[in-house]
Amino acid sequence: MLILTPLRAAGEEFAFRGYLMQAFGGAFGSRVVAVLLSSLLFALAHGVGRDLPIFVDRFAFGLVAGAPVILTGGLEAGIAMHVLNNFLAFGLALAFTDMSSALNPTGGTWWSLPGTLTQSLVYLALATRVARRMGLATTHTPA
């Protein structure tokens, strides 16, 4: 879990925020459309056949995960957020239930959405503040 969780989260961030979000942004010329479409695909990849609350939860996480890419100019903050989220989910599953319930959730409720949004938005605010204090450039001027 300690080795594979960060690698899996980083891989998902490279695919959905690193590649797809940039591709959609270039194709449509809009950051908003890029974040929306990559978040939709992220949620679909995590199980469209599952309960609607779980799908909306994953879509909301995707929306918030797209924001640090734009606000910090890189994937690092989004990867860290995804790793922390997965460690929390898998750690709680190991402590209180079993891993299969964390890897294949069913019977989701709308009560998971406030928790996801709270933890994700607090992380986003902290990461954005740190990025601004560090003076990270969020745009690139081609040579």
Backbone as a chain_set.jsonl record, in Angstrom:
{"seq": "MLILTPLRAAGEEFAFRGYLMQAFGGAFGSRVVAVLLSSLLFALAHGVGRDLPIFVDRFAFGLVAGAPVILTGGLEAGIAMHVLNNFLAFGLALAFTDMSSALNPTGGTWWSLPGTLTQSLVYLALATRVARRMGLATTHTPA", "coords": {"N": [[0.824, -1.188, 0.0], [1.935, 1.262, 0.773], [3.798, 1.749, -1.216], [2.582, 1.312, -3.746], [0.241, 2.912, -3.744], [0.984, 5.748, -3.922], [2.181, 5.637, -6.493], [0.095, 4.796, -8.158], [-1.763, 6.893, -7.798], [-0.244, 9.044, -8.78], [0.052, 8.223, -11.436], [-2.624, 8.341, -12.314], [-3.064, 11.079, -12.058], [-1.184, 12.114, -13.887], [-2.315, 11.097, -16.238], [-5.041, 12.09, -16.275], [-5.023, 14.847, -15.418], [-2.557, 15.782, -16.312], [-2.256, 14.964, -19.034], [-4.893, 14.651, -20.393], [-6.322, 16.944, -19.498], [-4.743, 19.026, -20.472], [-4.89, 18.446, -23.202], [-7.656, 18.792, -23.723], [-7.863, 21.474, -22.989], [-6.24, 22.685, -24.922], [-7.651, 21.934, -27.227], [-10.202, 23.091, -26.901], [-9.697, 25.6, -25.96], [-10.251, 26.549, -23.408], [-9.967, 26.719, -19.95], [-11.89, 25.988, -18.094], [-13.595, 24.196, -19.475], [-11.692, 22.237, -19.955], [-11.09, 21.323, -17.343], [-13.631, 20.419, -16.547], [-14.233, 18.346, -18.46], [-12.049, 16.561, -18.138], [-12.457, 15.869, -15.491], [-14.946, 14.628, -15.633], [-14.275, 12.356, -17.167], [-12.478, 11.22, -15.372], [-14.201, 10.542, -13.243], [-15.874, 8.73, -14.59], [-14.008, 6.738, -15.176], [-13.64, 5.735, -12.683], [-15.852, 4.243, -12.2], [-18.797, 4.124, -13.58], [-21.009, 2.549, -13.331], [-21.593, 2.367, -10.715], [-23.12, 3.596, -7.691], [-24.935, 6.709, -7.884], [-24.243, 8.757, -5.937], [-21.558, 8.061, -5.384], [-20.366, 8.375, -7.886], [-20.759, 11.163, -8.273], [-19.236, 12.078, -6.141], [-16.64, 11.29, -6.957], [-16.462, 12.823, -9.273], [-16.56, 15.412, -8.199], [-14.181, 15.355, -6.721], [-12.404, 15.192, -8.865], [-12.843, 17.702, -10.062], [-11.857, 19.449, -8.074], [-9.247, 18.511, -7.977], [-8.275, 19.328, -10.412], [-7.993, 22.047, -10.128], [-5.545, 22.786, -8.607], [-3.62, 22.324, -10.556], [-3.977, 24.348, -12.39], [-3.788, 26.592, -10.685], [-1.281, 26.358, -9.462], [0.448, 25.772, -11.477], [1.534, 23.296, -12.045], [1.717, 19.651, -11.732], [2.311, 18.657, -9.252], [1.068, 19.414, -6.758], [-1.532, 18.459, -7.12], [-1.025, 15.728, -7.403], [-0.005, 15.154, -4.856], [-2.298, 15.72, -3.32], [-4.027, 13.735, -4.242], [-2.645, 11.417, -3.48], [-2.657, 11.705, -0.669], [-5.437, 11.64, -0.224], [-6.036, 9.012, -1.079], [-4.427, 7.517, 0.691], [-5.741, 8.148, 3.087], [-8.326, 7.081, 2.593], [-7.735, 4.343, 2.12], [-6.348, 3.724, 4.444], [-8.29, 4.111, 6.439], [-10.033, 2.133, 5.602], [-8.495, -0.18, 6.03], [-8.266, -0.033, 8.791], [-10.902, -0.094, 9.788], [-12.702, -1.541, 8.143], [-12.574, -3.478, 5.278], [-10.209, -3.867, 2.552], [-11.427, -4.366, 0.094], [-13.86, -3.057, 0.152], [-13.046, -0.425, 0.03], [-11.735, -0.31, -2.413], [-13.7, -1.058, -4.239], [-16.258, 0.542, -3.957], [-19.661, 0.438, -2.91], [-23.135, 1.193, -2.532], [-23.107, 3.895, -1.847], [-23.529, 7.054, -0.146], [-24.984, 10.338, -0.024], [-23.735, 11.672, 1.957], [-21.0, 11.352, 1.886], [-20.001, 13.207, 0.138], [-19.797, 15.925, 1.304], [-17.613, 15.468, 3.042], [-15.524, 14.742, 1.267], [-15.367, 17.099, -0.279], [-14.744, 18.987, 1.72], [-12.198, 18.126, 2.771], [-10.715, 18.204, 0.383], [-10.975, 20.862, -0.536], [-9.867, 22.315, 1.6], [-7.235, 21.37, 1.467], [-6.624, 22.348, -1.111], [-6.752, 25.14, -0.689], [-4.621, 25.477, 1.13], [-2.43, 24.504, -0.41], [-2.454, 26.293, -2.553], [-1.926, 28.678, -1.236], [0.671, 28.178, -0.255], [2.007, 27.87, -2.716], [1.755, 30.445, -3.777], [3.169, 31.926, -1.872], [5.685, 30.899, -2.338], [6.142, 31.941, -4.767], [5.576, 30.703, -7.237], [5.489, 30.34, -10.732], [2.676, 30.417, -12.81], [2.196, 30.4, -15.448], [3.592, 29.954, -18.717], [5.946, 31.289, -20.871], [6.645, 30.836, -24.166], [9.872, 30.291, -25.669]], "CA": [[0.0, 0.0, 0.0], [2.777, 2.456, 0.871], [4.532, 1.96, -2.462], [1.715, 1.354, -4.923], [-0.749, 3.996, -3.684], [1.488, 6.972, -4.563], [2.411, 5.425, -7.917], [-1.207, 4.767, -8.828], [-2.316, 8.256, -7.776], [0.544, 9.855, -9.707], [-0.312, 7.807, -12.785], [-3.936, 8.9, -12.641], [-2.927, 12.531, -12.233], [-0.508, 12.34, -15.172], [-3.252, 10.8, -17.325], [-6.248, 12.922, -16.321], [-4.721, 16.268, -15.334], [-1.371, 16.107, -17.1], [-2.451, 14.778, -20.469], [-6.231, 14.957, -20.892], [-6.716, 18.329, -19.229], [-4.031, 19.877, -21.43], [-5.437, 18.19, -24.533], [-8.951, 19.465, -23.808], [-7.615, 22.912, -22.953], [-5.749, 23.078, -26.238], [-8.683, 21.725, -28.242], [-11.349, 23.972, -26.707], [-9.244, 26.932, -25.584], [-10.899, 26.956, -22.166], [-9.562, 25.979, -18.757], [-13.097, 25.458, -17.457], [-13.984, 23.006, -20.233], [-10.651, 21.238, -19.731], [-11.271, 20.741, -16.011], [-14.907, 19.687, -16.538], [-14.159, 17.11, -19.238], [-11.113, 15.619, -17.511], [-13.111, 15.399, -14.261], [-15.976, 13.684, -16.043], [-13.609, 11.106, -17.527], [-11.934, 10.673, -14.13], [-15.314, 9.909, -12.536], [-16.282, 7.568, -15.38], [-12.979, 5.711, -15.02], [-13.764, 5.17, -11.345], [-17.042, 3.411, -12.083], [-20.083, 4.728, -13.906], [-22.069, 1.638, -12.944], [-21.802, 2.422, -9.266], [-24.16, 4.512, -7.227], [-24.811, 8.109, -8.273], [-23.453, 9.537, -4.98], [-20.129, 7.759, -5.539], [-19.957, 9.024, -9.131], [-20.684, 12.612, -8.029], [-18.091, 12.262, -5.25], [-15.416, 11.208, -7.778], [-16.472, 13.981, -10.17], [-16.183, 16.571, -7.381], [-12.745, 15.241, -6.451], [-11.725, 15.548, -10.106], [-12.904, 19.159, -10.234], [-10.929, 20.09, -7.134], [-7.889, 18.1, -8.342], [-7.862, 20.114, -11.57], [-7.691, 23.427, -9.728], [-4.141, 23.074, -8.304], [-2.822, 22.328, -11.786], [-4.089, 25.7, -12.934], [-3.382, 27.603, -9.712], [0.141, 26.251, -9.11], [1.239, 25.631, -12.688], [2.155, 21.977, -12.146], [0.953, 18.498, -11.261], [2.797, 18.197, -7.958], [0.072, 19.602, -5.693], [-2.627, 17.538, -7.392], [-0.558, 14.381, -7.086], [0.053, 15.037, -3.389], [-3.661, 15.662, -2.818], [-4.563, 12.421, -4.597], [-1.969, 10.44, -2.624], [-3.191, 11.854, 0.687], [-6.817, 11.162, -0.249], [-6.035, 7.549, -1.154], [-3.919, 6.997, 1.965], [-6.814, 8.283, 4.069], [-9.387, 6.111, 2.285], [-7.256, 2.975, 2.317], [-6.004, 3.567, 5.859], [-9.545, 3.911, 7.174], [-10.564, 0.815, 5.235], [-7.711, -1.193, 6.738], [-8.501, 0.055, 10.226], [-12.282, -0.303, 10.215], [-13.454, -2.496, 7.311], [-11.623, -4.254, 4.49], [-9.754, -3.147, 1.368], [-12.33, -4.523, -1.044], [-14.892, -2.016, 0.226], [-12.442, 0.84, -0.388], [-11.391, -0.385, -3.831], [-14.928, -1.209, -5.01], [-17.34, 1.003, -3.086], [-21.058, 0.335, -3.329], [-24.04, 1.696, -1.503], [-22.677, 5.223, -1.423], [-24.538, 8.013, 0.295], [-24.637, 11.73, -0.313], [-22.964, 12.198, 3.082], [-19.564, 11.303, 1.599], [-19.633, 14.385, -0.646], [-19.252, 17.016, 2.123], [-16.28, 15.107, 3.536], [-14.581, 14.854, 0.156], [-15.193, 18.51, -0.62], [-14.061, 19.693, 2.809], [-10.774, 17.8, 2.801], [-10.09, 18.625, -0.863], [-10.918, 22.325, -0.614], [-8.881, 22.78, 2.583], [-5.926, 21.104, 0.87], [-6.445, 23.282, -2.222], [-6.449, 26.47, -0.131], [-3.261, 25.446, 1.68], [-1.463, 24.348, -1.497], [-2.432, 27.545, -3.306], [-1.234, 29.666, -0.399], [2.106, 27.849, -0.27], [2.513, 28.165, -4.053], [1.872, 31.906, -3.922], [4.284, 32.372, -1.021], [6.926, 30.494, -2.988], [6.266, 32.705, -6.012], [5.562, 29.808, -8.395], [4.907, 30.869, -11.949], [1.598, 29.55, -13.263], [2.136, 30.466, -16.901], [4.876, 29.75, -19.377], [6.116, 32.051, -22.096], [7.558, 30.09, -25.04], [11.099, 31.003, -26.078]], "C": [[0.871, 1.255, 0.0], [3.512, 2.756, -0.422], [3.583, 2.165, -3.637], [0.703, 2.494, -4.909], [-0.217, 5.292, -4.291], [1.723, 6.812, -6.065], [1.106, 5.426, -8.705], [-1.816, 6.169, -8.898], [-1.564, 9.156, -8.748], [0.21, 9.5, -11.149], [-1.651, 8.37, -13.223], [-3.846, 10.403, -12.863], [-2.213, 12.874, -13.541], [-1.479, 12.129, -16.332], [-4.379, 11.831, -17.41], [-5.945, 14.41, -16.276], [-3.524, 16.648, -16.201], [-1.594, 16.02, -18.592], [-3.829, 15.258, -20.937], [-6.638, 16.408, -20.669], [-6.015, 19.289, -20.198], [-4.574, 19.691, -22.84], [-6.776, 18.894, -24.719], [-8.787, 20.988, -23.785], [-7.122, 23.436, -24.288], [-6.814, 22.974, -27.313], [-9.816, 22.74, -28.14], [-10.957, 25.391, -26.309], [-9.846, 27.452, -24.289], [-10.418, 26.079, -21.019], [-10.765, 25.311, -18.089], [-13.54, 24.177, -18.154], [-12.97, 21.889, -19.999], [-10.82, 20.547, -18.385], [-12.553, 19.914, -15.967], [-14.801, 18.348, -17.263], [-13.2, 16.095, -18.617], [-11.695, 15.062, -16.214], [-14.206, 14.386, -14.565], [-15.36, 12.333, -16.401], [-12.996, 10.423, -16.312], [-13.027, 9.93, -13.362], [-15.794, 8.664, -13.275], [-15.286, 6.423, -15.226], [-13.055, 5.041, -13.648], [-15.11, 4.476, -11.13], [-18.345, 4.108, -12.331], [-21.23, 3.844, -13.449], [-22.357, 1.642, -11.456], [-22.912, 3.403, -8.94], [-23.874, 5.947, -7.659], [-24.038, 8.93, -7.24], [-21.942, 9.287, -5.101], [-19.594, 8.426, -6.805], [-19.79, 10.53, -8.933], [-19.496, 12.935, -7.121], [-16.791, 12.252, -6.049], [-15.322, 12.384, -8.743], [-16.046, 15.237, -9.413], [-14.697, 16.542, -7.049], [-11.953, 15.631, -7.698], [-11.723, 17.042, -10.365], [-11.892, 19.861, -9.34], [-9.488, 19.725, -7.476], [-7.376, 18.854, -9.565], [-7.446, 21.527, -11.206], [-6.225, 23.658, -9.382], [-3.242, 23.052, -9.527], [-2.82, 23.724, -12.387], [-3.497, 26.728, -11.977], [-1.899, 27.544, -9.335], [1.028, 26.087, -10.327], [1.92, 24.285, -12.84], [1.272, 20.891, -11.58], [1.256, 18.108, -9.822], [1.745, 18.289, -6.856], [-1.116, 18.664, -5.885], [-2.259, 16.099, -7.082], [-0.535, 14.18, -5.581], [-1.345, 14.942, -2.792], [-4.261, 14.281, -3.069], [-3.942, 11.33, -3.72], [-2.531, 10.501, -1.206], [-4.628, 11.345, 0.775], [-6.856, 9.629, -0.245], [-5.477, 6.92, 0.115], [-4.996, 7.057, 3.043], [-7.896, 7.226, 3.84], [-8.931, 4.682, 2.571], [-6.884, 2.718, 3.77], [-7.238, 3.342, 6.709], [-10.153, 2.549, 6.861], [-9.812, -0.293, 5.956], [-8.021, -1.211, 8.225], [-9.914, -0.396, 10.619], [-13.092, -1.297, 9.376], [-12.465, -3.401, 6.594], [-11.304, -3.498, 3.209], [-10.719, -3.273, 0.201], [-13.433, -3.472, -1.024], [-14.337, -0.658, -0.181], [-12.139, 0.843, -1.883], [-12.619, -0.466, -4.728], [-16.124, -0.767, -4.182], [-18.712, 0.812, -3.727], [-21.91, 0.898, -2.198], [-23.636, 3.05, -0.97], [-23.835, 6.096, -0.989], [-24.062, 9.416, -0.045], [-23.804, 12.335, 0.813], [-21.461, 12.125, 2.849], [-19.096, 12.559, 0.859], [-19.134, 15.549, 0.216], [-17.855, 16.713, 2.671], [-15.217, 15.246, 2.465], [-14.317, 16.314, -0.175], [-14.44, 19.278, 0.467], [-12.571, 19.398, 2.796], [-10.066, 18.308, 1.554], [-9.947, 20.145, -0.938], [-9.957, 22.919, 0.414], [-7.471, 22.555, 2.042], [-5.636, 22.102, -0.249], [-6.075, 24.669, -1.724], [-5.019, 26.519, 0.415], [-2.21, 25.356, 0.585], [-1.336, 25.631, -2.31], [-1.688, 28.623, -2.527], [0.27, 29.42, -0.393], [2.717, 28.191, -1.63], [2.695, 29.668, -4.256], [3.012, 32.454, -3.074], [5.634, 32.031, -1.634], [7.16, 31.249, -4.289], [6.293, 31.826, -7.252], [4.891, 30.483, -9.573], [3.843, 29.903, -12.441], [1.405, 29.618, -14.769], [3.531, 30.305, -17.46], [4.897, 30.542, -20.665], [7.1, 31.286, -22.977], [8.738, 30.95, -25.465], [10.993, 31.489, -27.498]], "O": [[0.565, 2.214, -0.709], [3.82, 3.916, -0.696], [3.763, 3.087, -4.432], [0.341, 2.997, -5.972], [-0.908, 5.893, -5.114], [1.489, 7.748, -6.829], [1.032, 5.995, -9.794], [-2.324, 6.578, -9.942], [-2.18, 9.947, -9.463], [0.099, 10.388, -11.995], [-1.805, 8.82, -14.358], [-4.49, 10.937, -13.766], [-2.598, 13.821, -14.226], [-1.47, 12.892, -17.298], [-4.645, 12.38, -18.479], [-6.552, 15.175, -17.025], [-3.497, 17.741, -16.767], [-1.17, 16.902, -19.338], [-3.927, 16.157, -21.772], [-7.232, 17.031, -21.549], [-6.62, 20.245, -20.682], [-4.706, 20.658, -23.591], [-7.01, 19.522, -25.752], [-9.5, 21.702, -24.49], [-7.536, 24.505, -24.734], [-6.884, 23.816, -28.208], [-10.335, 23.201, -29.156], [-11.798, 26.29, -26.32], [-9.944, 28.664, -24.092], [-10.456, 24.852, -21.103], [-10.659, 24.195, -17.581], [-13.829, 23.18, -17.492], [-13.348, 20.726, -19.859], [-10.706, 19.325, -18.293], [-12.559, 18.819, -15.405], [-15.233, 17.323, -16.734], [-13.502, 14.902, -18.573], [-11.45, 13.904, -15.874], [-14.373, 13.404, -13.841], [-15.862, 11.288, -15.987], [-12.988, 9.196, -16.223], [-12.806, 8.818, -12.884], [-16.09, 7.649, -12.645], [-15.685, 5.261, -15.155], [-12.59, 3.915, -13.475], [-15.466, 4.155, -9.996], [-18.952, 4.635, -11.399], [-22.327, 4.346, -13.202], [-23.286, 0.974, -11.0], [-23.554, 3.961, -9.83], [-22.718, 6.35, -7.785], [-23.219, 9.754, -7.646], [-21.146, 10.212, -4.937], [-18.494, 8.978, -6.799], [-18.796, 11.109, -9.372], [-18.827, 13.951, -7.31], [-15.933, 13.11, -5.843], [-14.229, 12.887, -9.005], [-15.261, 16.035, -9.924], [-14.027, 17.573, -7.09], [-10.941, 16.326, -7.597], [-10.727, 17.595, -10.831], [-11.163, 20.75, -9.782], [-8.59, 20.546, -7.286], [-6.166, 19.001, -9.735], [-6.634, 22.137, -11.902], [-5.674, 24.664, -9.83], [-2.197, 23.702, -9.531], [-1.785, 24.218, -12.835], [-2.785, 27.636, -12.405], [-1.32, 28.554, -8.935], [2.245, 26.245, -10.226], [2.802, 24.14, -13.686], [0.212, 21.165, -11.017], [0.528, 17.309, -9.234], [1.556, 17.335, -6.102], [-1.648, 18.131, -4.911], [-3.075, 15.338, -6.561], [-0.993, 13.152, -5.083], [-1.565, 14.171, -1.859], [-4.929, 13.725, -2.197], [-4.642, 10.423, -3.27], [-2.844, 9.469, -0.613], [-4.992, 10.687, 1.749], [-7.621, 9.026, 0.507], [-5.991, 5.899, 0.573], [-5.146, 6.118, 3.825], [-8.328, 6.558, 4.779], [-9.657, 3.905, 3.19], [-7.082, 1.613, 4.275], [-7.242, 2.489, 7.596], [-10.714, 1.891, 7.737], [-10.425, -1.244, 6.442], [-8.038, -2.272, 8.849], [-10.097, -1.011, 11.669], [-14.081, -1.841, 9.867], [-11.614, -4.023, 7.23], [-12.04, -2.591, 2.82], [-10.812, -2.353, -0.612], [-13.891, -3.041, -2.082], [-15.082, 0.181, -0.688], [-12.269, 1.874, -2.544], [-12.585, 0.009, -5.863], [-16.92, -1.6, -3.749], [-18.886, 1.002, -4.931], [-21.455, 1.052, -1.065], [-23.799, 3.331, 0.218], [-24.974, 5.902, -1.413], [-22.883, 9.641, -0.319], [-23.226, 13.408, 0.639], [-20.708, 12.787, 3.563], [-17.926, 12.93, 0.944], [-18.103, 16.127, -0.126], [-17.012, 17.607, 2.752], [-14.142, 15.794, 2.71], [-13.165, 16.718, -0.333], [-13.595, 20.12, 0.164], [-11.759, 20.323, 2.808], [-8.939, 18.793, 1.643], [-8.906, 20.652, -1.358], [-9.298, 23.921, 0.134], [-6.614, 23.433, 2.142], [-4.533, 22.641, -0.331], [-5.18, 25.308, -2.278], [-4.296, 27.489, 0.188], [-1.201, 26.058, 0.641], [-0.235, 26.011, -2.708], [-0.91, 29.387, -3.099], [1.054, 30.361, -0.515], [3.817, 28.739, -1.695], [3.684, 30.103, -4.845], [3.739, 33.347, -3.51], [6.605, 32.771, -1.476], [8.256, 31.202, -4.849], [6.965, 32.163, -8.227], [3.849, 31.122, -9.426], [4.079, 28.696, -12.486], [0.524, 28.948, -15.306], [4.525, 30.497, -16.76], [3.961, 30.469, -21.461], [8.256, 31.099, -22.597], [8.624, 32.167, -25.603], [11.927, 32.106, -28.011]]}, "num_chains": 1, "name": "protein.A"}
